[in-house]
XYZ file of C-alpha atoms in Angstrom:
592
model
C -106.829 125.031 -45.966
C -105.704 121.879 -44.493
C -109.115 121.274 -43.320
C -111.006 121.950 -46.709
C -107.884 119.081 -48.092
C -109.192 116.284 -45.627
C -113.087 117.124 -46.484
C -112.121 117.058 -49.688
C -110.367 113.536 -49.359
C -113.060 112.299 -47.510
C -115.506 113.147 -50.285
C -113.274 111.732 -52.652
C -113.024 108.280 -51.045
C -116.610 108.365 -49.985
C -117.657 108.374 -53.837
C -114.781 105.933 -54.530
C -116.490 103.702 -51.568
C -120.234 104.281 -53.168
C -119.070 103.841 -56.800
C -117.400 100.133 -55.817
C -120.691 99.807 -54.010
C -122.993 100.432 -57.073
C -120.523 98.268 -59.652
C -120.514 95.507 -56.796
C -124.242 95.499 -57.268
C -124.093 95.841 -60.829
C -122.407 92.958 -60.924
C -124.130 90.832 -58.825
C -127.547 91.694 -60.441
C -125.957 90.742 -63.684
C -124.774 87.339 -61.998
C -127.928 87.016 -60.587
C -129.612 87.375 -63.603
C -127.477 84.772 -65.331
C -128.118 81.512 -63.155
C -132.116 82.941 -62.583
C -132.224 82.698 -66.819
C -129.779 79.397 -66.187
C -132.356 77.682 -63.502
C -135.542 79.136 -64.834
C -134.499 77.383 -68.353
C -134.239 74.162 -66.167
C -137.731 75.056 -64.515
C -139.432 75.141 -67.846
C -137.936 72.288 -69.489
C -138.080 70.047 -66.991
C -141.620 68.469 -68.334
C -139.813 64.996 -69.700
C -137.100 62.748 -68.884
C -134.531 64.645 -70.675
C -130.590 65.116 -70.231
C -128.481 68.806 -69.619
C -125.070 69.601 -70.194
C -123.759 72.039 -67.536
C -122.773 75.000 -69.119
C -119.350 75.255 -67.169
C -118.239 72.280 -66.855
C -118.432 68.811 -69.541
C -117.886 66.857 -66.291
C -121.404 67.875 -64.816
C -124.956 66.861 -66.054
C -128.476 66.952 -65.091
C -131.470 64.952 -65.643
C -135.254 65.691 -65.085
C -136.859 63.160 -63.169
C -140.736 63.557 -62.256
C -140.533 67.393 -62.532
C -137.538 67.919 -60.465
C -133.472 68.062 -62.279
C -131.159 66.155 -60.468
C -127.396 66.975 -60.721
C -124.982 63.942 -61.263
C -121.179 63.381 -62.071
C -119.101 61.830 -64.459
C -115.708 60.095 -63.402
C -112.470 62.540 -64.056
C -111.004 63.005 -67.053
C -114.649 61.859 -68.737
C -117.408 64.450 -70.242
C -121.479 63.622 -71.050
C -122.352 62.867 -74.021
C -126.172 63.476 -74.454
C -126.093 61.660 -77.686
C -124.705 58.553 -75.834
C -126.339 59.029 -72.189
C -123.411 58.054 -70.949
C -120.108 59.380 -70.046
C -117.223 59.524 -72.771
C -114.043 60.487 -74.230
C -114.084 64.126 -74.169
C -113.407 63.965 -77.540
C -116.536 62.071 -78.489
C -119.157 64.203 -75.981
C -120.928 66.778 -77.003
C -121.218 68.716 -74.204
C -118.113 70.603 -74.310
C -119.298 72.280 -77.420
C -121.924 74.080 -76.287
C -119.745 75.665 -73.297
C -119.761 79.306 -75.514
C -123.741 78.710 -76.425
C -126.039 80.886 -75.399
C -128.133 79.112 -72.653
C -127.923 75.422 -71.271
C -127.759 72.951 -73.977
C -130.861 70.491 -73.851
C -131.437 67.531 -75.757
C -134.217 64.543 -75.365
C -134.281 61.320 -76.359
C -132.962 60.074 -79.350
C -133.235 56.481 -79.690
C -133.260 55.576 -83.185
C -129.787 57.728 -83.743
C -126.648 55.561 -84.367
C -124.195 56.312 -81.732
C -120.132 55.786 -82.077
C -119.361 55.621 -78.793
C -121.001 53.362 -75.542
C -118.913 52.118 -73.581
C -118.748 55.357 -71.635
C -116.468 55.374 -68.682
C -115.539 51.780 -69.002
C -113.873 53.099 -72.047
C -111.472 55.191 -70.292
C -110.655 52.347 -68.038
C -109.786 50.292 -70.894
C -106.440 52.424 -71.733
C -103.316 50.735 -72.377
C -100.876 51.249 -70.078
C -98.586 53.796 -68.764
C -98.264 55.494 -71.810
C -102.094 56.010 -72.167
C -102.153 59.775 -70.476
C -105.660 58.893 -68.678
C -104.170 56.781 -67.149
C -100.597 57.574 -65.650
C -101.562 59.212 -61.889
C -104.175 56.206 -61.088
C -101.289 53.690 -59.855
C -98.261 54.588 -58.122
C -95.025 53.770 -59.433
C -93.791 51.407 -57.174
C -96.736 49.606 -57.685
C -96.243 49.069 -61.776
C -92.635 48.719 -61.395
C -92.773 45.678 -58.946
C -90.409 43.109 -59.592
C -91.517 39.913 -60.015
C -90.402 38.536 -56.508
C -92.694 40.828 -54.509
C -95.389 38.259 -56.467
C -93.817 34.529 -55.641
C -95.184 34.206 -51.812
C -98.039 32.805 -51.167
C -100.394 35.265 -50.428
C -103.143 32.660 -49.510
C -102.129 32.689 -45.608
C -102.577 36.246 -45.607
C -106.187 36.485 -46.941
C -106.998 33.129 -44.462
C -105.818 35.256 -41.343
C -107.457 38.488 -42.660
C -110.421 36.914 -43.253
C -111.151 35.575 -39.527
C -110.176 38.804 -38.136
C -112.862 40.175 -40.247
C -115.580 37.415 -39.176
C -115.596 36.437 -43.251
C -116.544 33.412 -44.265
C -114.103 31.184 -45.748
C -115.203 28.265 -47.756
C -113.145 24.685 -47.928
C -114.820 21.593 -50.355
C -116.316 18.732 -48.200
C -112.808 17.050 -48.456
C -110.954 19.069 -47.248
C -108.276 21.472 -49.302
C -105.956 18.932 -51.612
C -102.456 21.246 -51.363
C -101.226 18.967 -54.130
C -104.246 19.822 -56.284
C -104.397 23.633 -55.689
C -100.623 24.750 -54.986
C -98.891 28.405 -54.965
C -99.227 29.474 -58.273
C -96.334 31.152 -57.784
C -94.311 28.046 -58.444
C -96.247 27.265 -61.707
C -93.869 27.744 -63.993
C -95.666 27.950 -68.380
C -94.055 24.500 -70.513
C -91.521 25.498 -72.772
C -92.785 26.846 -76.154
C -91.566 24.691 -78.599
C -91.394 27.060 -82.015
C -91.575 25.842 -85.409
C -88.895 26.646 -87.698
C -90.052 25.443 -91.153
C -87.892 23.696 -93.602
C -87.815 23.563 -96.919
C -90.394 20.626 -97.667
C -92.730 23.005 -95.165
C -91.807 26.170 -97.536
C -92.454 23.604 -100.385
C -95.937 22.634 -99.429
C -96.575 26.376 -98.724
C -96.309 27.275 -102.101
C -97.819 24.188 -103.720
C -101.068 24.580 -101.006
C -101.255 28.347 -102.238
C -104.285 27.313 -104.597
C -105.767 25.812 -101.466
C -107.150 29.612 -100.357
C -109.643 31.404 -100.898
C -110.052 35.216 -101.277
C -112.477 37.464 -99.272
C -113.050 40.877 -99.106
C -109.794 41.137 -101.321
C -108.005 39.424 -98.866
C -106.384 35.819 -98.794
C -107.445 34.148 -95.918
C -106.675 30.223 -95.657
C -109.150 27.714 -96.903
C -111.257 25.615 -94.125
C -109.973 22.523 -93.336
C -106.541 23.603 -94.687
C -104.495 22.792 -91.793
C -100.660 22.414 -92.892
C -99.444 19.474 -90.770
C -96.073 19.669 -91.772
C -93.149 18.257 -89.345
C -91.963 20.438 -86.354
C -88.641 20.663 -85.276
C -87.652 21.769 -81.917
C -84.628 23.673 -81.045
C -81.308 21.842 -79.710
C -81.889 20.648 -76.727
C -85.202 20.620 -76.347
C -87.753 18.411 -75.041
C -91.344 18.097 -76.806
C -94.528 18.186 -74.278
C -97.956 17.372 -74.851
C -99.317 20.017 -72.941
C -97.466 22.609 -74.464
C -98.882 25.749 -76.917
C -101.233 24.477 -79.287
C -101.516 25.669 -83.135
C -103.567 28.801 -83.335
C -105.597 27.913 -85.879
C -107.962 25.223 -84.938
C -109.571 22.972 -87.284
C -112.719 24.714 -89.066
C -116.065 22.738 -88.601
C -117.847 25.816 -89.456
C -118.759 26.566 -93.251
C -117.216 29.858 -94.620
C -118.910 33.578 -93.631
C -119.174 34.507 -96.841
C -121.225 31.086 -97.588
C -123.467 32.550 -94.851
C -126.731 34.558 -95.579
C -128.102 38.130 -94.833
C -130.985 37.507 -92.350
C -134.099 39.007 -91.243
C -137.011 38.414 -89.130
C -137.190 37.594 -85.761
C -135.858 34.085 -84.392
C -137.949 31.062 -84.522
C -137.712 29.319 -81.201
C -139.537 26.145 -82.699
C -136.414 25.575 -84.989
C -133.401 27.214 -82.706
C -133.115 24.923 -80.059
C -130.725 24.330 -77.122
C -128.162 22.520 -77.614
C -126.677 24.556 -80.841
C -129.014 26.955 -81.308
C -130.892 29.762 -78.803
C -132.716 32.833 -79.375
C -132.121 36.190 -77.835
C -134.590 36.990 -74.909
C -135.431 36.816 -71.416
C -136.739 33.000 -70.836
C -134.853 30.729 -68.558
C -133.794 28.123 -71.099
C -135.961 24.315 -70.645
C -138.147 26.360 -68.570
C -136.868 25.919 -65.073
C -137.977 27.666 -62.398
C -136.149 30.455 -61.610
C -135.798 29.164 -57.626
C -134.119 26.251 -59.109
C -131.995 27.688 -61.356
C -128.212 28.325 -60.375
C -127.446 31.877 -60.618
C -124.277 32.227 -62.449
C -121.532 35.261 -62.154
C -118.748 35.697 -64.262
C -116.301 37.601 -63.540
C -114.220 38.930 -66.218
C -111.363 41.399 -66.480
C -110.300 43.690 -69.799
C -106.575 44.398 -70.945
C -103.474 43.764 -70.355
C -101.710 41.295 -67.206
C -99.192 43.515 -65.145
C -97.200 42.143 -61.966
C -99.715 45.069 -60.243
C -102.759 43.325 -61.457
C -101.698 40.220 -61.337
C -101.495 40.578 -57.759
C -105.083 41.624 -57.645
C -106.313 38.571 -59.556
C -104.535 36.484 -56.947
C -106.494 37.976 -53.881
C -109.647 37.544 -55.833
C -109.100 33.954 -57.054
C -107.300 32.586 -53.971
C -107.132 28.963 -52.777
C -110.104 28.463 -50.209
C -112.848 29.978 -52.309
C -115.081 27.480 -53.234
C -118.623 27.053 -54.993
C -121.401 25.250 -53.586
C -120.503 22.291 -55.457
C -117.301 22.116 -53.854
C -114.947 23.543 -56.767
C -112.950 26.721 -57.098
C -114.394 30.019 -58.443
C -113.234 30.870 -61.464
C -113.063 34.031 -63.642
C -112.033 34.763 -66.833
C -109.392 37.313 -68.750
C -109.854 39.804 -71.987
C -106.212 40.044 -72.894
C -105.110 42.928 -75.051
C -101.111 42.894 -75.962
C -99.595 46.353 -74.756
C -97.791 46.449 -71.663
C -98.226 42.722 -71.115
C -96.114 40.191 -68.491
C -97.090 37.000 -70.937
C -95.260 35.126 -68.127
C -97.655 35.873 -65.772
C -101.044 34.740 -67.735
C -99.828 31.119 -67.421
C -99.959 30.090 -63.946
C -103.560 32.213 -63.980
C -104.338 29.712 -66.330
C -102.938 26.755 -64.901
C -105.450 27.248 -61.797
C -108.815 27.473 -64.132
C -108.567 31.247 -65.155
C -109.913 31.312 -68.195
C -107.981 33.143 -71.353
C -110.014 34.686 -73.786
C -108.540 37.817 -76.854
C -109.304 41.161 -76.215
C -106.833 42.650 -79.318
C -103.458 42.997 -80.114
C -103.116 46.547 -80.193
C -106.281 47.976 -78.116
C -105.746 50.847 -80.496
C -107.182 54.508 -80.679
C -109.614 56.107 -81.998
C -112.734 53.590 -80.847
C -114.344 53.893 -83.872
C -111.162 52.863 -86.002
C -113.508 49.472 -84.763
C -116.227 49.966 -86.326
C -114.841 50.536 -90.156
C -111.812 47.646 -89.275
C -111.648 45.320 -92.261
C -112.035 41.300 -91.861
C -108.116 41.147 -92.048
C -107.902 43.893 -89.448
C -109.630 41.722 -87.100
C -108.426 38.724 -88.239
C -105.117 40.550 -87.279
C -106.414 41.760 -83.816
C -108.268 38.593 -82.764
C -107.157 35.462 -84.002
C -103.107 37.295 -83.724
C -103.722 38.217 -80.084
C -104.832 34.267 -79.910
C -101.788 33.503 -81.259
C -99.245 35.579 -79.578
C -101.288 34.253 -75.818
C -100.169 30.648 -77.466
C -96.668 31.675 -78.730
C -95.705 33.681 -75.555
C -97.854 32.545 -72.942
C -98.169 28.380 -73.711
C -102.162 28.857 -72.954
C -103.156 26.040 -75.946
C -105.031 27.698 -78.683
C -108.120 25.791 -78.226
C -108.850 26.946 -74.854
C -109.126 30.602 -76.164
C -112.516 30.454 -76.865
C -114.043 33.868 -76.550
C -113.123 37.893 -78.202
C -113.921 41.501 -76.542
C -113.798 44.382 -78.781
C -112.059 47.296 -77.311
C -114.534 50.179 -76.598
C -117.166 47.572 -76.992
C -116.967 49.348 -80.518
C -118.596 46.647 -83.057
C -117.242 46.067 -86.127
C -120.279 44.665 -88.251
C -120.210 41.612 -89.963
C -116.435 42.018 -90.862
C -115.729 41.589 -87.356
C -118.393 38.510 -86.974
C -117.005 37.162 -90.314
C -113.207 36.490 -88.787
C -114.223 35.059 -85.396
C -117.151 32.740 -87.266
C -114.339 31.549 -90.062
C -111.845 31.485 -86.895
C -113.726 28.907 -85.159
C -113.876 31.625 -82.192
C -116.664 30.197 -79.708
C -118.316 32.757 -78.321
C -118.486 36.973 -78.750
C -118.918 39.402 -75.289
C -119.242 42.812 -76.976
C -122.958 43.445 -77.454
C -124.534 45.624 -75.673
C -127.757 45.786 -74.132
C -129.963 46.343 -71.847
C -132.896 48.750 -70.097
C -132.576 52.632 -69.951
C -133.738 53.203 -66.560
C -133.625 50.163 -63.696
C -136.031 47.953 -63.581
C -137.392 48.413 -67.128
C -136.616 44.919 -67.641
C -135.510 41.651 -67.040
C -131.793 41.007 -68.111
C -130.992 39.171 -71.727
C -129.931 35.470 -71.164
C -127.164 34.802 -73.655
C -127.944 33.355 -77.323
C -126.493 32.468 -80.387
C -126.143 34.741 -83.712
C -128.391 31.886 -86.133
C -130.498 34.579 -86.414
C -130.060 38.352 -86.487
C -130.331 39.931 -83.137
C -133.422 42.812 -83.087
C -132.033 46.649 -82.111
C -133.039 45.382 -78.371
C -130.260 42.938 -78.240
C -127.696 44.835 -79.720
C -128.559 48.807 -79.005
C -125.469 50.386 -79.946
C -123.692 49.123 -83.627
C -122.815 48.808 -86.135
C -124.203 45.536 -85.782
C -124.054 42.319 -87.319
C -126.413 41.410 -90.407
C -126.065 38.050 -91.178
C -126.526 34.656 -89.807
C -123.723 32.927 -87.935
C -124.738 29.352 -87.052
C -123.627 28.678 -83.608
C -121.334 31.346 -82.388
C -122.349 32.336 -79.086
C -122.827 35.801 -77.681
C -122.950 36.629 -74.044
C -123.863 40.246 -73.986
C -122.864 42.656 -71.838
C -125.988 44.253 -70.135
C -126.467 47.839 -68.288
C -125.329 48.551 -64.902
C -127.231 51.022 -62.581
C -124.874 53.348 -60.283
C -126.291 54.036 -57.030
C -127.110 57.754 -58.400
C -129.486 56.013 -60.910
C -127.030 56.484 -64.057
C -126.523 53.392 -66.034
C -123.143 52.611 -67.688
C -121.804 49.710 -70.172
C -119.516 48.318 -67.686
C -119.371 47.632 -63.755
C -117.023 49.981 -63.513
C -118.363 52.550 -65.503
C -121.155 54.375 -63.201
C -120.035 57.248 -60.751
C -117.338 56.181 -58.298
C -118.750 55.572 -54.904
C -116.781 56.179 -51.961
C -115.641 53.454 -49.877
C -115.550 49.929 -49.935
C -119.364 49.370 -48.344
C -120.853 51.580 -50.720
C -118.840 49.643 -53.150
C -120.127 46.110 -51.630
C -123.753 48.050 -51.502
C -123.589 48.797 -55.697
C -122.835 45.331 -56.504
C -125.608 43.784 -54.533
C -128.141 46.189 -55.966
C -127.429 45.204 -59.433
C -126.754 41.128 -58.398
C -130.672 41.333 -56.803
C -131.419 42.614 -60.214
C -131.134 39.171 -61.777
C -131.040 36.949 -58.304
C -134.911 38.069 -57.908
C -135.932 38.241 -61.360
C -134.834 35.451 -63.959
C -131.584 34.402 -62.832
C -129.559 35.069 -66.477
C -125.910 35.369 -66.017
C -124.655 38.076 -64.307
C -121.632 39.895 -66.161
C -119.279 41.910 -63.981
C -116.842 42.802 -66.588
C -114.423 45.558 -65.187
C -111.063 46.647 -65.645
C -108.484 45.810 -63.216
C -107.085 49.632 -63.255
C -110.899 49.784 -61.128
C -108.430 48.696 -58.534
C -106.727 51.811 -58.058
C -108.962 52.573 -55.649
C -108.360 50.265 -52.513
C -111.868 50.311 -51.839
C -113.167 48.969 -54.832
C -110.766 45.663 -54.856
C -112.061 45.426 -50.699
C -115.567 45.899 -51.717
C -115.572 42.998 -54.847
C -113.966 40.892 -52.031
C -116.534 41.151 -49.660
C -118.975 41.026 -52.320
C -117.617 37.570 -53.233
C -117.076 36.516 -49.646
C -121.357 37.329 -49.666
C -121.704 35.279 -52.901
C -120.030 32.548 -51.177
C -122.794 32.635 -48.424
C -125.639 31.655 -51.117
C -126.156 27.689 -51.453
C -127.682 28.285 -55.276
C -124.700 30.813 -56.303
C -121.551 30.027 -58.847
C -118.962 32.134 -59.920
C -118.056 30.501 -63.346
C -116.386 31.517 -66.564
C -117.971 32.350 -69.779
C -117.340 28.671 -71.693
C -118.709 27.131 -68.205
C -121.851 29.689 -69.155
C -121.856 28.560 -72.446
C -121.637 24.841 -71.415
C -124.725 25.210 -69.065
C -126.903 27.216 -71.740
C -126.788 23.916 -73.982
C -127.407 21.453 -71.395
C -129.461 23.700 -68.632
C -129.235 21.400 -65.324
C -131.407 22.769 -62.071
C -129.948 23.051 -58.752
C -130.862 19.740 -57.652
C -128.162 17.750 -60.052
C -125.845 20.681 -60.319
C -123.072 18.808 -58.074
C -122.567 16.351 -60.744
C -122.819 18.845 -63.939
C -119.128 17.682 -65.349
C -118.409 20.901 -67.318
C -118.521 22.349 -63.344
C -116.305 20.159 -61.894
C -113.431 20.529 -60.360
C -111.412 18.562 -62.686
C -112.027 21.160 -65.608
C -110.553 24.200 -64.889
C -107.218 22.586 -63.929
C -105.514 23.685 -66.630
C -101.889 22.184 -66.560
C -101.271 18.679 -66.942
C -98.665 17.401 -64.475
C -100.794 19.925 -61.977
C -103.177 17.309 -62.561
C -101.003 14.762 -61.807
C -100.408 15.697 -58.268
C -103.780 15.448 -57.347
């Protein structure tokens, strides 16, 4: 009996063993089955240069290039958006909505669609602040809580002796370094802001100047040429300078945007001409030769300024780093007013940073942007213009230039309050080839005329005429995995600091051997939080330093070149390049 039991048992877990056999099997010709239908789909699609979602995970796509799909990435906390081509929001991709379909999604090209979002993973990076939840794990703590004396020594020393122990080159003007001129900025300390309190003949000429206004939209906006020049008063005790905050409002030269006209047609080149006017395209400006033609690199930086980034800024705009001509590099800042140090934008500024408004509130969704109303952005703009005057002392008239957040345009209502707000110049369009190499990049132009679907890909964009506002577009990058994004810092993150140096130099030979328009690396300093990308931008600009026809210059020093285009061979002595402008702070000046 005992032996029938154990044949018996035997039996029994023999057909327990073959049964987990055949469901094991089962299963695995199901899976099977499931990625063969998944990769044959692929196999048969793959006839045109389309984008795939992966149907597991938003994070993943695929692309068919000559016959064969090649898998890519998006940056964390970012999905593909096939609509866009680019990485987004995960609220604004569509590829998380097909994760329960039946089957890959697939979709081809759809170029004449209007998209809502393109700034793709530059977008994330433009979060404000801690309280942005995208955002919270990319810096450490100690790092955004660093008081501000870990920032007041001189770092300069440091980056000299790291710098010959690295064999990096480390430029000094034919003089010699003039300590008086460039000094710590550490010990920069912003003029006192000297408020105005009005009185009551200022509230009196406030009400009698009320008929002096005009109405737009439904909104009151004040008249041009309006400028109330009542009497300021000072608090007790304090001292007036002349280098102190300037009114926000400047002057209006301009006539009103809703005296401007709808336009059409495609700019005239015989009657836009350098210095006021220039149309969009590819054409070195005068027609110089590109070989003689400085190459020009801005370098610009979105949001807010943090004792964390400000000591990034400092490493990348430190004393000793000098163009050809002799004078500082200079970059330039997209301020946005959440989570700000204003203290800290000051001495940036004092040293020939440039200041520019990136918003007041940097708010969410992105495409609250594109239905804001003229006083919405008249609030954003012009009030973050105001508030980098009131709390910063930067003088109004040396914010010249506006970012939209998201790069998210806001149509003419957007155009309408920087053109009536005497705002210089606009970096939000967006442009650019599809694939590398498609074409040359766009020089930048001014908005006389209407700029064509080429120039600005991704609206809503601007229909009317604005005579003499600048725009200096912000063009395509290529990621070394052949994905283009909106912003430098928007293709696929690479993994150390050479591969870093390696991505920049790809897409700075894009316009070094073709026709030399400005190159744009607009990033966000949160890029940073990776170590490798802030070592890899400073090697890149130690190379830059290494090229005789090279300049790292701001956006207005763009500007100022594109109306009077100089060759390399009088460069040296092209004032708005000299050393003198830049210097920001008057009694810095005076120490020279």
């Amino acid at each position: 009996a005992s032996i029938r039991s154990a044949q018996t048992c035997i039996l029994f877990l023999f057909a327990l063993a073959t049964l987990k056999d055949i469901c094991q099997c089962q299963h695995q010709e199901a899976s099977d089955y499931e990625y063969a239908y998944y990769d044959e789909y692929y196999q048969e699609s793959c006839n045109h240069e389309d984008f795939y979602c992966d149907k597991d995970n938003p994070n993943i796509f695929y692309r068919c290039i000559d016959g064969i799909h090649h898998t890519f990435h998006c940056p964390s906390s970012l999905h593909f958006s096939v609509k866009t081509q680019t990485c987004d929001w995960p609220h604004a991709a569509d590829c998380a909505d097909h994760f329960h379909g039946s089957g890959p999604p697939h979709y081809g090209h759809s170029e004449d669609e209007e998209t809502e979002s393109i700034e793709s993973e530059a977008a994330a990076a433009s979060a404000d602040g801690p309280h942005k939840g995208h955002y919270d794990n990319l810096a450490p703590p100690s790092h955004m809580e660093m008081d501000h004396a870990a920032i007041q020594a001189d770092p300069s020393e440091m980056w000299v002796s790291q710098a010959a122990s690295k064999g990096k080159s480390w430029w000094r003007p034919k003089g010699g370094l003039d300590s008086g001129k460039w000094q710590n900025v550490a010990s920069i300390k912003r003029p006192p802001f000297i408020p105005h309190v009005p009185d009551d003949d200022d509230k009196k000429e406030k009400s009698s100047s009320a008929g002096g206004k005009k109405k737009k939209s439904g909104k009151v906006v004040s008249a041009p040429g309006k400028r109330k020049e009542g009497k300021k008063k000072g608090k007790a005790g304090s001292v007036s300078h002349s280098h102190g905050p300037k009114s926000s409002s400047p002057s209006s030269s301009r006539q009103r945007s809703s005296e401007l006209r709808s336009g059409s047609g495609e700019c005239d080149s015989s009657s836009c001409r350098l210095p006021e006017c220039y149309c969009p395209g590819r054409v070195i400006p005068n027609g110089i030769p590109a070989s003689s033609t400085p190459q020009m690199v801005m370098l610009t930086f979105d949001d807010e300024v943090s004792p964390t980034f400000y000591g990034y800024y400092n490493r990348l705009f430190r004393p000793g780093r000098y163009n050809p001509n002799g004078c500082p590099v200079r970059g330039c800042l997209f301020v946005s007013g959440s989570g700000n140090h204003y203290d800290l934008i000051y001495p940036l500024y004092a040293v020939g940073v440039e200041i520019a408004s990136h918003s007041v509130s940097h708010r969410f969704p992105h495409t609250w942007w594109s239905s804001a109303s003229y006083q919405d952005y008249v609030e954003e703009a012009v009030g973050m213009r105001g508030k980098l005057t009131s709390e910063s002392g930067v003088p109004s008239q040396d914010i010249k230039g506006f970012r939209v957040p998201f790069l998210q345009l806001g149509k003419d209502n957007m155009y309408d309050a920087l053109y009536d707000n005497e705002f210089q110049y606009d970096s939000s369009m967006f442009t650019g080839g599809q694939w590398e190499g498609e074409s040359d990049p766009v020089w930048p132009f001014t908005l006389d005329y209407v700029p064509g679907q080429a120039f600005c890909q991704h609206g809503p964009c601007p229909t009317k005429q604005y005579p003499g506002l600048w725009e200096i577009p912000v063009q395509r990058w290529y990621g070394m995995d052949g994905h283009s994004c909106a912003m430098a810092d928007g293709c696929s993150a690479t993994g150390d600091a050479e591969e870093t140096l390696e991505y920049l130099k790809s897409n700075f030979r894009r316009y070094y051997n073709s026709n030399r328009a400005p190159l744009g690396i607009f990033v966000h300093a949160r890029w940073f939080s990776s170590e490798h990308t802030l070592e890899g931008l400073d090697m890149f600009i130690d190379y830059l330093l290494t090229l005789h026809d090279v300049h790292i210059v701001t956006p207005s020093q763009v500007i100022a070149w594109m109306k009077n285009p100089t060759p390399l061979s009088r460069i040296n002595s092209f004032q708005p390049w000299s050393c003198d402008v830049g210097t920001n702070d008057v009694w810095l000046n005076e120490k020279k």
